[in-house]
């Protein structure tokens, strides 16, 4: 488990930088794509949405009309830098994004997007960590049991059946859990991140309230995602099962459960750890609607709200932060990987 | 197995909770019983809870999170009968030409920090608005577009000088009419602000009976200030609720469940089926009306808008034909399930508007509640179209119609589904074009980028006819592709009839409110709308707002409509003062 | 990881299958497995998927699919014999009931279910073709081209498709099913590319490819005539996995209200149900039946995937 060679590090870093750059560019480009004149000529019928127009439109949508609209529009254009060329806008955007400055929200002017993300991010991280860890353990264990020859028949039949849940969109599992456990059984609260009158702070009341309120949202994600892990693990286990060391271990007459843990799961789980990092982005995406129905104030809900209000700076900011999180965790896992997998040595 | 699993769960959860806990904060000062708390629904997130600068509030959430229901008070409130009730003010007088207005303030009003509220605060606030273009809330923009200057006369008197005469200055600016109104801010705090546009006004200070206790992105808690000036001066008694909570619920399903479980006292609009289901679970839940339509009409009636520059809808006969084909009763029954009523004119059917509505109806320009498809088809055929199979054709061209509709609400799309069906049966190949909210309001409507659109652009009038009628004058006509000023006359209606209409409406615009000649002039101007149909009024807008009487009684109802039931508006003060604890 | 080892210990201890002696039934099954493609999981999975296609085809013949429009029947009618909150009992006019605007659920399913499958299959087909092409090119050509493709797929695999699609949808509003499939396809080519690249790299050195090269076959011939057939089981498994991913992504978008606005899809039906208080109104047929159909689709795909594994990996064919 020696040091990480420089070439490997440089390679991974390049991938990280490229990922962030391409993602940032895509996010910037997509909404503006129909606004370029050559696109207008090539693809008829695409509507170019000017963020300033949309902001003004949203004000009008609240009351039907806006007085003095030209002055306000000019003001908005300056604030959002729309009076500059696309090229300048793009460079400014890249420079600001690097400093995690995503500009000002159009729907909640003049709040900065970074502030809004600051409010939302801890909630998402918390919910995500809980659900990700639970699904990872449950899913992998079930996946391993699907392959192990000593798993009882009943379990072997039950595990694929449980995977039916994987087909449910997370919002439905959320609604179902809410229906069963909140409204019918009344075991868990209906919505919100913590009890109404508990004040956020470093108190036991607050912490327990947060945990209690987090159970259903986390479970809604767990029941629909563990199947992915289980399937992945199953495939890996099949491979490991055929390896010589497993056969050898069996021949040695080691206890079957010992073989399962020491020889099979331990080796099969390694690639799953890479997926663990990759899953983060997907998970946040799945979390969007769960957060919405439970009124859970995380990134998913922020994204959903900003879609509804066409708040491009926020949509861009949230997407970028999630992609950044995914890319960073992939990078970190790549770095850690050699230390946990003895079969891989760098620079060989 | 269970124990080790639980241990794992717990340790992971604690780690996660440690992440979640942001800055340390104080525990709430006291616990208030549920029976003393009133909980209102919020249909959006408080994206920037630390910001209380309403003057840059584009979406309204910086006021409807409880601030303008409990903490800030309006100068005037508009009654459903059209009367103006003074609140922080005691009255307002204008000169004969309606361009100089003298406002009198109530004596003894204090800010919650103990400072007196007086003319200096009003003058400071208005001056700041006039000088700071970055302040861009709708109400601020409105005031800036009308007021030329403001001056202090004495401690309790302020004089406004307008850019041009406006008899509706109070209802346009100073009174709660549709959502909010100009609300003065305390000079002693705001004068410290370096830049009024980025000032967050935190902690917020108001004159109202509630002060802020705690706020997060999902809820705001306001507690009663027992030293409120209103009780001290004998203006009104303190409201009964000790605590006001405004809570984000997250969608129809969640708000229905919370309502059924008594965790909410007033909810945002739900559909009829959901309301019935809530009632089945919780019989204490009621609505504005005791039976169908249950709902309250918001001030923005729905209508179809034609782009009058696009053939074949540039022909008044064709537009009238469509008006004949549309069956309003069917829209009410299918799209709204009976929770609203057909529009008789372009106006919202409030008591204060009745004089104008009946003037129009008496003059024979009222709209029928049902369709006369044959009459509509006759008009189409007179234009040279002949029916060939399913659809009308002329010169080998099928009669079709694309209706742009905002996809943000199922109410809109459902209504359009019904209309499309009606037009299809009558031989017009109509189809809906659903568009995102931002595109609809940002690109489609103002630039006239549509053939026909479903909207509510007559919205404005609630106690006088001009605000709505003034939106269709020839003054607002610009070519398609340019921005229609103030979202007015987006259909570019510009004919000789428009000119005649504009003349009458302009004359009406400088007459005092309540002038006995106005209803007659409304009817006279309306003949041009009826003849040319630049837009077709459809139905009244319905909001079915469930309220819970388990803890609180005295919500506005059709029997006692002392206020609108719209608890997100600035006139909710009157509701809070009227609530009594249920025993 | 140690925690995993501890906690799962208890359960599977009890009944290890009895391996002693083969019964007659097992022998019969063994014979059946002579042809690996006659795998029961594969057949059952394919049957489930075919039944959804059949629902779409036969439904259009035998049912009035114009009832997907608003006001086709009374609102909130239950399936046959089921009473709704208003006490009305469902009839054969709408065997699966109606939604709150009177749309016929059966008609919605007939149109919507094949649409969801269509998006999944099309997106996966495009993604696979892209993946095969890039994977072969990278693995066979090597060098610069390989570097670019490898880094490109590394980068694209990190970007969550739903996020980018949300940005696309927010910008463009209404899109068609095909457009949605093409957009999803932009995010499902990475894993087949990686997979095929790795396989091609190892096969390039194998005997039969070397032989072909010696006998002067062109690169195209070697790639598509010699190597491709050997990759078929991998490709097929990867294809099915991608169909699943694509459907999940598409349904995710639709449930957010971001899918096609005018075409009924299962996700759209669920979106409408959620936004209209279907749970509290106890309209279980409105959200439950489309969910069940999605479940059928996914079970079908899952079974096919499991079956394919058994076909390509005989060790898994249990007796």
PDB file of C-alpha atoms in Angstrom, chain A residues 125-140 222 225-226 228-230 232-233 236 268-284 322 325-334 336-337 340, chain B residues 8 12, chain C residues 1 157-158 160 194:
ATOM      1  CA  UNK A 125     -26.399  15.968   3.559  1.00  0.00           C
ATOM      2  CA  UNK A 126     -27.983  14.681   6.739  1.00  0.00           C
ATOM      3  CA  UNK A 127     -30.881  12.945   5.062  1.00  0.00           C
ATOM      4  CA  UNK A 128     -28.641  11.611   2.353  1.00  0.00           C
ATOM      5  CA  UNK A 129     -26.029  10.203   4.695  1.00  0.00           C
ATOM      6  CA  UNK A 130     -28.631   8.387   6.739  1.00  0.00           C
ATOM      7  CA  UNK A 131     -30.385   6.884   3.755  1.00  0.00           C
ATOM      8  CA  UNK A 132     -27.235   6.179   1.777  1.00  0.00           C
ATOM      9  CA  UNK A 133     -25.626   4.288   4.626  1.00  0.00           C
ATOM     10  CA  UNK A 134     -28.748   2.276   5.357  1.00  0.00           C
ATOM     11  CA  UNK A 135     -29.316   1.343   1.713  1.00  0.00           C
ATOM     12  CA  UNK A 136     -25.692   0.493   1.222  1.00  0.00           C
ATOM     13  CA  UNK A 137     -25.624  -1.995   4.072  1.00  0.00           C
ATOM     14  CA  UNK A 138     -29.060  -3.475   3.539  1.00  0.00           C
ATOM     15  CA  UNK A 139     -28.752  -3.619  -0.240  1.00  0.00           C
ATOM     16  CA  UNK A 140     -25.317  -5.225  -0.295  1.00  0.00           C
ATOM     17  CA  UNK A 222     -34.160   3.494   1.335  1.00  0.00           C
ATOM     18  CA  UNK A 225     -32.856   2.298  -3.753  1.00  0.00           C
ATOM     19  CA  UNK A 226     -31.617  -0.782  -1.926  1.00  0.00           C
ATOM     20  CA  UNK A 228     -29.799  -1.258  -7.060  1.00  0.00           C
ATOM     21  CA  UNK A 229     -27.171  -2.200  -4.511  1.00  0.00           C
ATOM     22  CA  UNK A 230     -28.554  -5.678  -4.171  1.00  0.00           C
ATOM     23  CA  UNK A 232     -24.949  -4.881  -8.249  1.00  0.00           C
ATOM     24  CA  UNK A 233     -23.735  -6.932  -5.312  1.00  0.00           C
ATOM     25  CA  UNK A 236     -20.107  -9.139  -8.085  1.00  0.00           C
ATOM     26  CA  UNK A 268     -17.126  -8.232  -3.832  1.00  0.00           C
ATOM     27  CA  UNK A 269     -17.913  -5.050  -1.957  1.00  0.00           C
ATOM     28  CA  UNK A 270     -14.940  -3.090  -3.251  1.00  0.00           C
ATOM     29  CA  UNK A 271     -16.385  -1.971  -6.604  1.00  0.00           C
ATOM     30  CA  UNK A 272     -19.580  -1.097  -4.774  1.00  0.00           C
ATOM     31  CA  UNK A 273     -17.669   1.553  -2.865  1.00  0.00           C
ATOM     32  CA  UNK A 274     -16.964   3.345  -6.130  1.00  0.00           C
ATOM     33  CA  UNK A 275     -20.650   3.215  -6.971  1.00  0.00           C
ATOM     34  CA  UNK A 276     -21.305   4.591  -3.502  1.00  0.00           C
ATOM     35  CA  UNK A 277     -19.671   7.837  -4.551  1.00  0.00           C
ATOM     36  CA  UNK A 278     -21.391   7.838  -7.923  1.00  0.00           C
ATOM     37  CA  UNK A 279     -24.743   7.275  -6.307  1.00  0.00           C
ATOM     38  CA  UNK A 280     -24.681  10.580  -4.441  1.00  0.00           C
ATOM     39  CA  UNK A 281     -25.808  12.598  -7.419  1.00  0.00           C
ATOM     40  CA  UNK A 282     -28.550  10.140  -8.334  1.00  0.00           C
ATOM     41  CA  UNK A 283     -29.728  10.058  -4.774  1.00  0.00           C
ATOM     42  CA  UNK A 284     -30.141  13.803  -4.519  1.00  0.00           C
ATOM     43  CA  UNK A 322     -24.557  18.323  -6.490  1.00  0.00           C
ATOM     44  CA  UNK A 325     -20.200  16.725  -4.576  1.00  0.00           C
ATOM     45  CA  UNK A 326     -20.404  13.649  -6.779  1.00  0.00           C
ATOM     46  CA  UNK A 327     -17.204  14.441  -8.629  1.00  0.00           C
ATOM     47  CA  UNK A 328     -15.333  15.118  -5.403  1.00  0.00           C
ATOM     48  CA  UNK A 329     -16.485  11.915  -3.776  1.00  0.00           C
ATOM     49  CA  UNK A 330     -15.547   9.908  -6.859  1.00  0.00           C
ATOM     50  CA  UNK A 331     -12.142  11.561  -6.737  1.00  0.00           C
ATOM     51  CA  UNK A 332     -11.721  10.768  -3.060  1.00  0.00           C
ATOM     52  CA  UNK A 333     -12.809   7.161  -3.491  1.00  0.00           C
ATOM     53  CA  UNK A 334     -10.349   6.781  -6.347  1.00  0.00           C
ATOM     54  CA  UNK A 336      -8.635   5.785  -1.124  1.00  0.00           C
ATOM     55  CA  UNK A 337      -9.293   2.730  -3.253  1.00  0.00           C
ATOM     56  CA  UNK A 340      -8.585  -0.688   0.772  1.00  0.00           C
TER      57      UNK A 340
ATOM     58  CA  UNK B   8     -25.373   1.443  13.829  1.00  0.00           C
ATOM     59  CA  UNK B  12     -24.952   7.243  11.905  1.00  0.00           C
TER      60      UNK B  12
ATOM     61  CA  UNK C   1     -17.558  -3.536   7.058  1.00  0.00           C
ATOM     62  CA  UNK C 157     -20.671   9.013 -15.613  1.00  0.00           C
ATOM     63  CA  UNK C 158     -20.307  11.470 -12.738  1.00  0.00           C
ATOM     64  CA  UNK C 160     -26.424  12.784 -12.730  1.00  0.00           C
ATOM     65  CA  UNK C 194     -16.481   1.078 -20.412  1.00  0.00           C
TER      66      UNK C 194
END
